[in-house]
CSV table of C-alpha atoms and ligand atoms in Angstrom, one decimal:
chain,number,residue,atom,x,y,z
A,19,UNK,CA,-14.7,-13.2,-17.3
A,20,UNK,CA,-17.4,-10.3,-17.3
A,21,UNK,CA,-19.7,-10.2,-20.3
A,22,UNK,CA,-21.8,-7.3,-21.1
A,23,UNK,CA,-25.1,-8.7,-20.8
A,24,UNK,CA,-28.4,-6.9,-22.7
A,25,UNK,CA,-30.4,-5.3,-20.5
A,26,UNK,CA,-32.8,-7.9,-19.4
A,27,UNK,CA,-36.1,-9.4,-17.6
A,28,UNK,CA,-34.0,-12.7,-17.0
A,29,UNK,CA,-30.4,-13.6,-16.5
A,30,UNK,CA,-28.0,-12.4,-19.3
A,31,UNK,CA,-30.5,-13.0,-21.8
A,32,UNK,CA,-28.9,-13.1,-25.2
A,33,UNK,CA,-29.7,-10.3,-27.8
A,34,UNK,CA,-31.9,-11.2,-30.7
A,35,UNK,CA,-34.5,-8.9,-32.8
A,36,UNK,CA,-38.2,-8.7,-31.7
A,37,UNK,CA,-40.2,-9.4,-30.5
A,38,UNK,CA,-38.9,-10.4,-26.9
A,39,UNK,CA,-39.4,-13.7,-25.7
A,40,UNK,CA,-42.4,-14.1,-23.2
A,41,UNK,CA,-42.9,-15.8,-20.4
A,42,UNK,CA,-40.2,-18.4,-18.8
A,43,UNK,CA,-37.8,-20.3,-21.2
A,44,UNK,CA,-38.1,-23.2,-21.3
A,45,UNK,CA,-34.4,-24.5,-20.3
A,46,UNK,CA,-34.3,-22.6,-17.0
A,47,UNK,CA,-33.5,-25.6,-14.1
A,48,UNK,CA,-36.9,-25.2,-11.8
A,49,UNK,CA,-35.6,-23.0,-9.8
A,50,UNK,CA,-33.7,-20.2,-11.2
A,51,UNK,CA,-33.6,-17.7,-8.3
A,52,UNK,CA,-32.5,-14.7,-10.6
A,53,UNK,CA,-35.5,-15.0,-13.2
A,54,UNK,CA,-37.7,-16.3,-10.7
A,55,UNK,CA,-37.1,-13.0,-8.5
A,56,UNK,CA,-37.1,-10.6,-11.4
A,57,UNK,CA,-40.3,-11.9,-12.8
A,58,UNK,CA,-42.2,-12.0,-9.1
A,59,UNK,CA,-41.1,-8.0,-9.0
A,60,UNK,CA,-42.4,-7.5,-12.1
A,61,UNK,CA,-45.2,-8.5,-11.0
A,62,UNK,CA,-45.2,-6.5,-7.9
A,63,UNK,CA,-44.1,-3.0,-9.3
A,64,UNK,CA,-46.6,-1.1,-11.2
A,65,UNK,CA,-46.8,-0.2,-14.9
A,66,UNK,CA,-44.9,-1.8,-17.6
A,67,UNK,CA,-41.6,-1.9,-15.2
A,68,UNK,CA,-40.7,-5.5,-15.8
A,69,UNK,CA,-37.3,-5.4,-16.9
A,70,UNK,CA,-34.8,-6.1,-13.9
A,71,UNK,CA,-31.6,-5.8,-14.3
A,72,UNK,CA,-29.6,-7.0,-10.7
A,73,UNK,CA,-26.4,-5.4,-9.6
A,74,UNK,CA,-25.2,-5.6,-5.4
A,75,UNK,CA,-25.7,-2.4,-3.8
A,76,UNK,CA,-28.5,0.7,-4.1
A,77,UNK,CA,-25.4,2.8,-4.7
A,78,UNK,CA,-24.3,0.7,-8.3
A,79,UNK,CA,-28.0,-0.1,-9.3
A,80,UNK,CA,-28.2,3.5,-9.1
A,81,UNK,CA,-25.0,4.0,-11.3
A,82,UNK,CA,-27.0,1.7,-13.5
A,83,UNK,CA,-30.2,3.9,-13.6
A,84,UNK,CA,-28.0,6.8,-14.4
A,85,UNK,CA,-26.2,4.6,-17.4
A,86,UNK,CA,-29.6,3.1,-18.5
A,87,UNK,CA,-30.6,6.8,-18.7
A,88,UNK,CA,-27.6,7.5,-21.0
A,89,UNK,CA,-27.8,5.1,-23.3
A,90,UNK,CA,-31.2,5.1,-24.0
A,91,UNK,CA,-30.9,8.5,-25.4
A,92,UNK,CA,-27.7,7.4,-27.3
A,93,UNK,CA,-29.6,4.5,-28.5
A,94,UNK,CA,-32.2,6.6,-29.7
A,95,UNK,CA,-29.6,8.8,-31.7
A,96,UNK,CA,-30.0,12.0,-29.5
A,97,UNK,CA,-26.9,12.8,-28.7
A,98,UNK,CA,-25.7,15.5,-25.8
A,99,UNK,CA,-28.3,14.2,-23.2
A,100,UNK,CA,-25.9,12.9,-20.0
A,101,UNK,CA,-26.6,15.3,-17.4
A,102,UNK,CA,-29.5,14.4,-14.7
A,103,UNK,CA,-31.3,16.7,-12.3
A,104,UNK,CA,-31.6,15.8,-9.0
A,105,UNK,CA,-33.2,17.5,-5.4
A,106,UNK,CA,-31.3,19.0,-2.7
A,107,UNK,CA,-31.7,17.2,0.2
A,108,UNK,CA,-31.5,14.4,-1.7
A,109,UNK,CA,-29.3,11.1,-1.4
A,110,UNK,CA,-28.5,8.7,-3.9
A,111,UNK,CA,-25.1,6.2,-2.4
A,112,UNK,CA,-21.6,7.1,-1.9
A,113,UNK,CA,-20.0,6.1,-5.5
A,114,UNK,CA,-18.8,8.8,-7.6
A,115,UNK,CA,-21.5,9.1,-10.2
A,116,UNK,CA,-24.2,8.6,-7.4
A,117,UNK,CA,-21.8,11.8,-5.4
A,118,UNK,CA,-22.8,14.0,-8.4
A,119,UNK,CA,-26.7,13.8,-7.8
A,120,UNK,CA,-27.0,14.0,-3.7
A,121,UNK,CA,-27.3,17.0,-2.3
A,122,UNK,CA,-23.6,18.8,-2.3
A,123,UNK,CA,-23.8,20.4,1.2
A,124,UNK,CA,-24.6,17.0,2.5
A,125,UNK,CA,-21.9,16.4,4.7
A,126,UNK,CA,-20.6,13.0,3.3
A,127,UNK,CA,-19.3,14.5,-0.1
A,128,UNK,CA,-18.0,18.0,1.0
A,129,UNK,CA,-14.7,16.8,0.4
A,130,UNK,CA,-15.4,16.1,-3.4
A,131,UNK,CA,-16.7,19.1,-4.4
A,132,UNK,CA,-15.8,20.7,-7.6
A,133,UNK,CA,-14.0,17.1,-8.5
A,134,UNK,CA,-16.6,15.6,-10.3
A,135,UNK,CA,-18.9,16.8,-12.5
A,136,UNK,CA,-22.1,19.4,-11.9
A,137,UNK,CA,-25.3,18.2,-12.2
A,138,UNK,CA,-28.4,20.6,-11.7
A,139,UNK,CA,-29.2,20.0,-8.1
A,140,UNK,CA,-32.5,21.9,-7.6
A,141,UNK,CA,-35.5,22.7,-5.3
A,142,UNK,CA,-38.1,19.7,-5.1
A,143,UNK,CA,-41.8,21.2,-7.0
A,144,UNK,CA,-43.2,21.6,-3.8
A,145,UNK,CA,-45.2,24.7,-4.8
A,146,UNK,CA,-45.8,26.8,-7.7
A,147,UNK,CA,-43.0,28.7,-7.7
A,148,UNK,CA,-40.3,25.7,-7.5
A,149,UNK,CA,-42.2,24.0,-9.8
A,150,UNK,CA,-42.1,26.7,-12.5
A,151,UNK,CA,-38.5,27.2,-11.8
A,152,UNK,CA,-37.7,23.4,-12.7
A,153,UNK,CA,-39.9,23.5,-15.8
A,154,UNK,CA,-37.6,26.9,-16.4
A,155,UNK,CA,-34.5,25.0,-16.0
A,156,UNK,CA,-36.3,21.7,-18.3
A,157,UNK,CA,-37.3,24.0,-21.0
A,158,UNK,CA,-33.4,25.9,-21.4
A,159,UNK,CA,-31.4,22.9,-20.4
A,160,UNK,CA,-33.5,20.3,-21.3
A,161,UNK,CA,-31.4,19.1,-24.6
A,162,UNK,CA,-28.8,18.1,-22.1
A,163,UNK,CA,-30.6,16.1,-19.8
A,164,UNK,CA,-31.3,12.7,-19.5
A,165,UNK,CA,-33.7,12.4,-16.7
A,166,UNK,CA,-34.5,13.2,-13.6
A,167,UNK,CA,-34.1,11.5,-10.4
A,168,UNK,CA,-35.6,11.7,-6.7
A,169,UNK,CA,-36.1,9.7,-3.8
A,170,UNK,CA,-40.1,9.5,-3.7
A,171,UNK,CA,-41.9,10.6,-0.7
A,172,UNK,CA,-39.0,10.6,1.8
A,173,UNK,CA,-35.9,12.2,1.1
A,174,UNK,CA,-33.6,9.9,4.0
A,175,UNK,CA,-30.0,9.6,4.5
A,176,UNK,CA,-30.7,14.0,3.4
A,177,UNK,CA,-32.9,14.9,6.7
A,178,UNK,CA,-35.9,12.3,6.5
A,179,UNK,CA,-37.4,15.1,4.7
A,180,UNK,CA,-41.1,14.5,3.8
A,181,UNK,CA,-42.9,15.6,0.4
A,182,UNK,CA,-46.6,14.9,-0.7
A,183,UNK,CA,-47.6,12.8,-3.6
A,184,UNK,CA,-48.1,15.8,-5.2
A,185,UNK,CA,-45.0,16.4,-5.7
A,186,UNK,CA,-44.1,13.3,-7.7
A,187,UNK,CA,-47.0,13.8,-10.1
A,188,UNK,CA,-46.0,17.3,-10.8
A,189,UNK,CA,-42.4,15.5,-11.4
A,190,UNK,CA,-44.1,13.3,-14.0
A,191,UNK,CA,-45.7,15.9,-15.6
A,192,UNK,CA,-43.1,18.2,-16.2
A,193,UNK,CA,-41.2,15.2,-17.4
A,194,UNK,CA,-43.2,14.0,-19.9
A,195,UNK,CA,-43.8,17.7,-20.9
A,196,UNK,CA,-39.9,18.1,-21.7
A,197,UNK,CA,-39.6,14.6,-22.7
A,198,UNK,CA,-37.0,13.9,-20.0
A,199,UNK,CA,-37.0,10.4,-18.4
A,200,UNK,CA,-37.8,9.6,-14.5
A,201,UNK,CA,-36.0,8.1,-12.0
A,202,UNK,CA,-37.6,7.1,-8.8
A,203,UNK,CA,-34.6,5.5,-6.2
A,204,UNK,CA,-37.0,3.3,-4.1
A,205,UNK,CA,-33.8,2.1,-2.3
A,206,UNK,CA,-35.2,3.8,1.5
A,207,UNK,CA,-38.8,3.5,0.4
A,208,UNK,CA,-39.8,0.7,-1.1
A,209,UNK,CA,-40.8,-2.9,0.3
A,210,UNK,CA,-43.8,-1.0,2.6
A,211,UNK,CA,-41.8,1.9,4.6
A,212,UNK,CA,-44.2,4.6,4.0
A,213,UNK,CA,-47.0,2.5,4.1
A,214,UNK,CA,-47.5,1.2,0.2
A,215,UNK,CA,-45.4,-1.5,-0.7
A,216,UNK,CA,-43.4,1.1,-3.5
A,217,UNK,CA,-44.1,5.1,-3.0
A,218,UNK,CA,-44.6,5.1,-6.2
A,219,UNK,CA,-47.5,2.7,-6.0
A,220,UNK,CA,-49.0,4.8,-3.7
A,221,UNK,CA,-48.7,8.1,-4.8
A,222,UNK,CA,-50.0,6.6,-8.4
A,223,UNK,CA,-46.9,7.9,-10.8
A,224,UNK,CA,-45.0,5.7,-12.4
A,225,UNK,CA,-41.6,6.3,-13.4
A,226,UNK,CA,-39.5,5.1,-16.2
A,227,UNK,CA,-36.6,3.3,-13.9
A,228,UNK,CA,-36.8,2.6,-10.2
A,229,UNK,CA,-33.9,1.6,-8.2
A,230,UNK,CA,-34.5,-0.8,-5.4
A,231,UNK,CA,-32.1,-2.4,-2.4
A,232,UNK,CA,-32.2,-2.8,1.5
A,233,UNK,CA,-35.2,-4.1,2.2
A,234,UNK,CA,-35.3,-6.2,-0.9
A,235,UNK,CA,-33.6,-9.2,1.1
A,236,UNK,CA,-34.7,-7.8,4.2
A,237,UNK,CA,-31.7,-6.8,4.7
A,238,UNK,CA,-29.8,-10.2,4.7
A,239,UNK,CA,-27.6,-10.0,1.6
A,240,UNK,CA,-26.2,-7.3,-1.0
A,241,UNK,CA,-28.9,-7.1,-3.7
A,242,UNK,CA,-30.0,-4.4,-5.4
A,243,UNK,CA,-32.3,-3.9,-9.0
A,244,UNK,CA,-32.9,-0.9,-11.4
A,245,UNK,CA,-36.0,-1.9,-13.5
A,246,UNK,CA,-37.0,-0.3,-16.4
A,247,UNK,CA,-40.2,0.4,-18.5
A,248,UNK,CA,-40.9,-1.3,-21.7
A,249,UNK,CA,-40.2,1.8,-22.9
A,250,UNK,CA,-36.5,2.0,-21.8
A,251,UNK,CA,-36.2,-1.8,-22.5
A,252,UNK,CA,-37.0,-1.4,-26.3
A,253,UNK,CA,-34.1,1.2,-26.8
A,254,UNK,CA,-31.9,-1.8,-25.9
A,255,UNK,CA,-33.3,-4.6,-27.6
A,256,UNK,CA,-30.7,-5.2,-30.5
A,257,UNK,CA,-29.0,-7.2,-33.1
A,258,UNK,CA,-26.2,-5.3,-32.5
A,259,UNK,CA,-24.1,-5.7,-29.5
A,260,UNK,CA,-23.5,-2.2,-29.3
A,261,UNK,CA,-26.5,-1.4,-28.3
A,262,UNK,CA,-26.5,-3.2,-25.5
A,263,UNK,CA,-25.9,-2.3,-21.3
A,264,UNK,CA,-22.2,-2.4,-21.1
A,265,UNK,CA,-22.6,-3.0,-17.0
A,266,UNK,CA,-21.9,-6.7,-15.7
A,267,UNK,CA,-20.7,-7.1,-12.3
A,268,UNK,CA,-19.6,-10.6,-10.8
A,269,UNK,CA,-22.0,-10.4,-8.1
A,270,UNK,CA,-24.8,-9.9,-10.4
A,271,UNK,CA,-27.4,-11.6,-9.8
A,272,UNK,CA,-25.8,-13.6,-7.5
A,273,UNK,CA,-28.5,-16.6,-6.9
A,274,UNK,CA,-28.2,-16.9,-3.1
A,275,UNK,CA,-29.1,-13.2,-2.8
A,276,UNK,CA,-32.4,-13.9,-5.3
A,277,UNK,CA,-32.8,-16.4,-3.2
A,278,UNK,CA,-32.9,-14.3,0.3
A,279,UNK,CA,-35.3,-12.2,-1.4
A,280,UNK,CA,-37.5,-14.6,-2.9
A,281,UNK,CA,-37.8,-15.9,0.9
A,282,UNK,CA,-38.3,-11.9,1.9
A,283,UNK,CA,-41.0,-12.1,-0.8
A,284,UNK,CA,-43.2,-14.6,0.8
A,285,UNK,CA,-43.0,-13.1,4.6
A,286,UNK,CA,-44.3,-10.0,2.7
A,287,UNK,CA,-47.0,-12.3,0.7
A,288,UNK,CA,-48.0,-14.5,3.7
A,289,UNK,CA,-47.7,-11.7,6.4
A,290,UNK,CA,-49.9,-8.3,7.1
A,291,UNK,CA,-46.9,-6.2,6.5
A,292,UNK,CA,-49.2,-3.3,5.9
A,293,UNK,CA,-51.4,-4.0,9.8
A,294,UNK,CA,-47.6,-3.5,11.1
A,295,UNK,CA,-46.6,-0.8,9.5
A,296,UNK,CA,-49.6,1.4,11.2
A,297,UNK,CA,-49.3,-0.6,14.4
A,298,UNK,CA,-45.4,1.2,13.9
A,299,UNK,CA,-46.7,4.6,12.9
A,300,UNK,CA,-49.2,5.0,15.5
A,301,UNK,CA,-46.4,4.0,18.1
A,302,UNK,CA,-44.2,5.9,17.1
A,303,UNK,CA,-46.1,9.3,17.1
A,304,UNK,CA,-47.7,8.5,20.2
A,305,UNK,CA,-43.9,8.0,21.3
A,306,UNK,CA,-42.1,10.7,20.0
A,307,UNK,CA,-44.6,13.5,19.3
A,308,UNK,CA,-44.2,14.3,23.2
A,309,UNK,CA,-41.0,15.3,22.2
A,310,UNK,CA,-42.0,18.4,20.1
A,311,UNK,CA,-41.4,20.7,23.1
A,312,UNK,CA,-38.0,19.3,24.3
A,313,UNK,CA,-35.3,22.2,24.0
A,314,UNK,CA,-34.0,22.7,20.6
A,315,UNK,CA,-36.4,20.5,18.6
A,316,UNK,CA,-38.3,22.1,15.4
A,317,UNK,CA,-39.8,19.2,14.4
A,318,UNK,CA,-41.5,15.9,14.7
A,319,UNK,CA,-42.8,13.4,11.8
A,320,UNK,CA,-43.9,9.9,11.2
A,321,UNK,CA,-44.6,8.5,8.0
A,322,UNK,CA,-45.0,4.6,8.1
A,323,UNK,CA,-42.5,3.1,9.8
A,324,UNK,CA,-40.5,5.8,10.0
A,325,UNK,CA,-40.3,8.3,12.9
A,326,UNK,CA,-38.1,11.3,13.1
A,327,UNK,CA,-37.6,14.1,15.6
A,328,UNK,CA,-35.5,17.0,14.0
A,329,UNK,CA,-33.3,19.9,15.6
A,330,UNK,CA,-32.3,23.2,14.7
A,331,UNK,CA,-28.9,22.3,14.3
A,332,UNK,CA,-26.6,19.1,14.4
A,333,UNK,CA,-26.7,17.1,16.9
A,334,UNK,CA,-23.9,15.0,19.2
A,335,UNK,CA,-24.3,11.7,17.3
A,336,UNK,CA,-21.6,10.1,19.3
A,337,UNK,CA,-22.7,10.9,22.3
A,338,UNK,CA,-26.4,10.4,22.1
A,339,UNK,CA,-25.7,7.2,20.6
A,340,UNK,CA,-23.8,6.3,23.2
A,341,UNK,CA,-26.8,7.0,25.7
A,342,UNK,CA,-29.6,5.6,24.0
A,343,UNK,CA,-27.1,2.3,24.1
A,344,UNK,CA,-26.7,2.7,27.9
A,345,UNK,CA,-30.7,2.5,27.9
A,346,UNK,CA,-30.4,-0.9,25.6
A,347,UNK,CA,-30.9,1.0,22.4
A,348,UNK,CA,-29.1,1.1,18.8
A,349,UNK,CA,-30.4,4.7,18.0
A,350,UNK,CA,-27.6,6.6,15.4
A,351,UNK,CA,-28.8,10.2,15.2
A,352,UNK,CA,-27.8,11.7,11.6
A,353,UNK,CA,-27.2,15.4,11.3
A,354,UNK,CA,-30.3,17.3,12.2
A,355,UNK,CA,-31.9,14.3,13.5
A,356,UNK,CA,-32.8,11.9,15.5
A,357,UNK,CA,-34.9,8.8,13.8
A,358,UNK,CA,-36.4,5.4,14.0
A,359,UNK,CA,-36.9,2.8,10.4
A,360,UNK,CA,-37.3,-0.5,13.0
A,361,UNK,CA,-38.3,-3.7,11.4
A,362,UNK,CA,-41.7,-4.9,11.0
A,363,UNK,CA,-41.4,-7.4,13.4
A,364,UNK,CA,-40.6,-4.2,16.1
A,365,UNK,CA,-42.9,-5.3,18.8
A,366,UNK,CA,-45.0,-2.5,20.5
A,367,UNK,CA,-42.8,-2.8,23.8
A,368,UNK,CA,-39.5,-2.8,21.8
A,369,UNK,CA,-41.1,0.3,20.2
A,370,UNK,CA,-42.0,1.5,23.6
A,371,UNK,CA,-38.4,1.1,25.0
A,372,UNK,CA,-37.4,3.4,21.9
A,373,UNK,CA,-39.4,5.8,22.0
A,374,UNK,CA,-39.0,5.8,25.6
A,375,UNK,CA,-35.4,5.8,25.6
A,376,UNK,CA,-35.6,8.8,23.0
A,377,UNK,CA,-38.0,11.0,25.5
A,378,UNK,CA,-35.5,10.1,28.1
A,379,UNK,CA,-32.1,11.4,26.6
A,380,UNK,CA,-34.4,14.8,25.3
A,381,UNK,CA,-35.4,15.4,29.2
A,382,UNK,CA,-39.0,14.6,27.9
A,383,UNK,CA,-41.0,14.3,31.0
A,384,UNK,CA,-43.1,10.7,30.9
A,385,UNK,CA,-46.0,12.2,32.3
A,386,UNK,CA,-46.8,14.0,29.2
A,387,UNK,CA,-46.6,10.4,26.9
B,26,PLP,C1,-32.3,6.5,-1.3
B,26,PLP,C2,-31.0,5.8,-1.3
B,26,PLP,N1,-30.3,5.6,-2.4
B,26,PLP,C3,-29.1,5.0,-2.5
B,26,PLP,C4,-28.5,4.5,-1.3
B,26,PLP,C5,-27.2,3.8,-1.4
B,26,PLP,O1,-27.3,2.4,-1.2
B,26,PLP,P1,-26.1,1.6,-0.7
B,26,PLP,O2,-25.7,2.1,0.6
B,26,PLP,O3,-26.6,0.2,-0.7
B,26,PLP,O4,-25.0,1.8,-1.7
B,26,PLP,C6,-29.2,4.6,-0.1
B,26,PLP,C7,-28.6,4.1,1.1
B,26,PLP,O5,-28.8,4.5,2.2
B,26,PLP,C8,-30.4,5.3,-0.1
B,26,PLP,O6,-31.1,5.5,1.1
């Protein structure tokens, strides 16, 4: 049977008043993949976010950001605060809360629209004038909001639309200004694809929950994590059960996905993860930037390893998939765009024979590489 487990830094850890316990208990067996995991990305992720709480896909961990958000104002006693704001060209999983914050004209959702409920889906702060608008829509609707939430630095599944880091400290700011929480969904980003292990690392802000999935097994097993501030965590930290998360799935947790990622941990530990990464970027915009004058192509960007060439309109996914596999390549183009996230391990000829195979389909001649 499901229990409703406190939100935690270790396995279901029961509720009691504070102060919380610290450091490892001492009944854990030796190896206790669950606390073991959440305390090593503790450790990892900046700030005070050391309170992990594990669910089994980004989609649900960021279901459980959104509920985290909730309850910490209900927990507080502010009532009315259950809306979020969230960016267009944003993405944030498939589930129905998650539907709610991703950009609506993003093709995926269309069908739901006007189903569930509206969220305020806005322009990121890139400049002065979006940022004033969002501290506008803070300052009127901020007694109904409970935080906000973006994908930091790359907005991907959206458009592999890039923002600066100036972007997310404006974010904080205006945050902290309207006393609105923030969520950073690290789910695309983190583990070292734009070149810092989190975006959020790099870019110096830290939010109050970040979601985190894919790479966080390397992509071996379902695993995902929202962690929380201290800050967050004390709002739950209870007597009463009431207080409590009420989210506890099966798979929670589940010891031999800690355990992929504990092993996904140590390749990043032992290995030189970040010399990769701009061995990838480099390739990839010596690769693909040849491609900025091939017909019908506005843009091309790289940003760790993470290469995109955009279009000014949709492409034929199927069937430029289907040619880049006649070349010996799993390329999916996605709307706008065509785009490469290879491994880390991506050697440069295997990068080569992408890139290459992307200049090829476009009619890019070689001669220009
Ligand atoms: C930023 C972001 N958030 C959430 C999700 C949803 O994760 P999942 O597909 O594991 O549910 C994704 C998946 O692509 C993502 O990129």
């Amino acid at each position: 049977m499901d229990e409703a487990p406190a939100i935690q830094d270790a396995p279901a850890a029961p509720c009691a008043r504070s102060p919380p316990p610290a450091g490892r208990p001492d009944d854990l067996p030796p190896l206790a993949p669950a606390y073991d995991l959440a305390r090593r990305l503790a450790a990892l992720l900046p700030g005070d976010l050391d309170h992990v709480f594990f669910a089994e896909s980004g989609s649900v961990s960021v279901e459980i950001a959104m509920k985290m958000a909730i309850q910490f104002w209900i927990n507080r006693g502010v009532s009315g605060r259950s809306k979020f704001v969230s960016f267009l060209g944003g993405y944030h999983g498939d589930t129905l809360a998650t539907m709610t914050i991703c950009d609506p004209e993003e093709g995926m959702h269309s069908l739901f629209s006007g189903v569930m409920p509206s969220q305020h889906v806005v322009a990121l702060p890139r400049d002065r004038d979006s940022e004033a608008a969002l501290d506008a829509l803070l300052a009127e609707k901020g007694y109904e909001i409970a935080a906000l939430i973006v994908e930091p630095r790359i907005q991907g599944a959206g458009g592999m639309l890039i923002h600066d880091d100036e972007v997310l400290r404006r974010l904080r700011v205006v945050a902290d200004r309207h006393d609105v929480l923030l969520i950073f969904d690290e789910i695309f980003t983190g583990f070292g694809r734009t070149g810092d292990l989190f975006a959020c690392q790099g870019a110096d802000v830290t939010p109050d929950i970040i979601t985190l999935s894919k790479a966080l097994t390397g992509g071996t097993l379902p695993l995902s994590a929202a962690v929380a501030s201290r800050r967050i965590f004390e709002a739950f930290w209870s007597d009463d059960a009431g207080a409590a998360l009420m989210h506890g799935p099966t798979y929670m947790a589940n010891p031999l996905a800690c355990a992929a990622a504990g092993a996904s941990l140590d390749l990043f530990e032992a290995g030189d993860w970040k010399v990769d990464v701009a061995r990838i970027e480099l390739a990839l915009r010596r690769g693909l930037e040849p491609c900025r004058g091939a017909i019908g192509v506005v843009d091309v960007r790289t940003l760790g390893a993470i290469g995109v060439v955009e279009f000014e309109a949709a492409v034929d996914s199927g069937g430029l998939c289907q040619q880049f596999a006649e070349l010996g390549c799993w390329i999916r183009p996605m709307g706008k765009v065509v785009y490469l996230t290879p491994p880390f391990v991506t050697t440069d000829a295997e990068l080569a024979q992408l890139t290459g195979a992307i200049r090829k389909v476009l009619g890019v001649a070689e001669a220009r590489v």
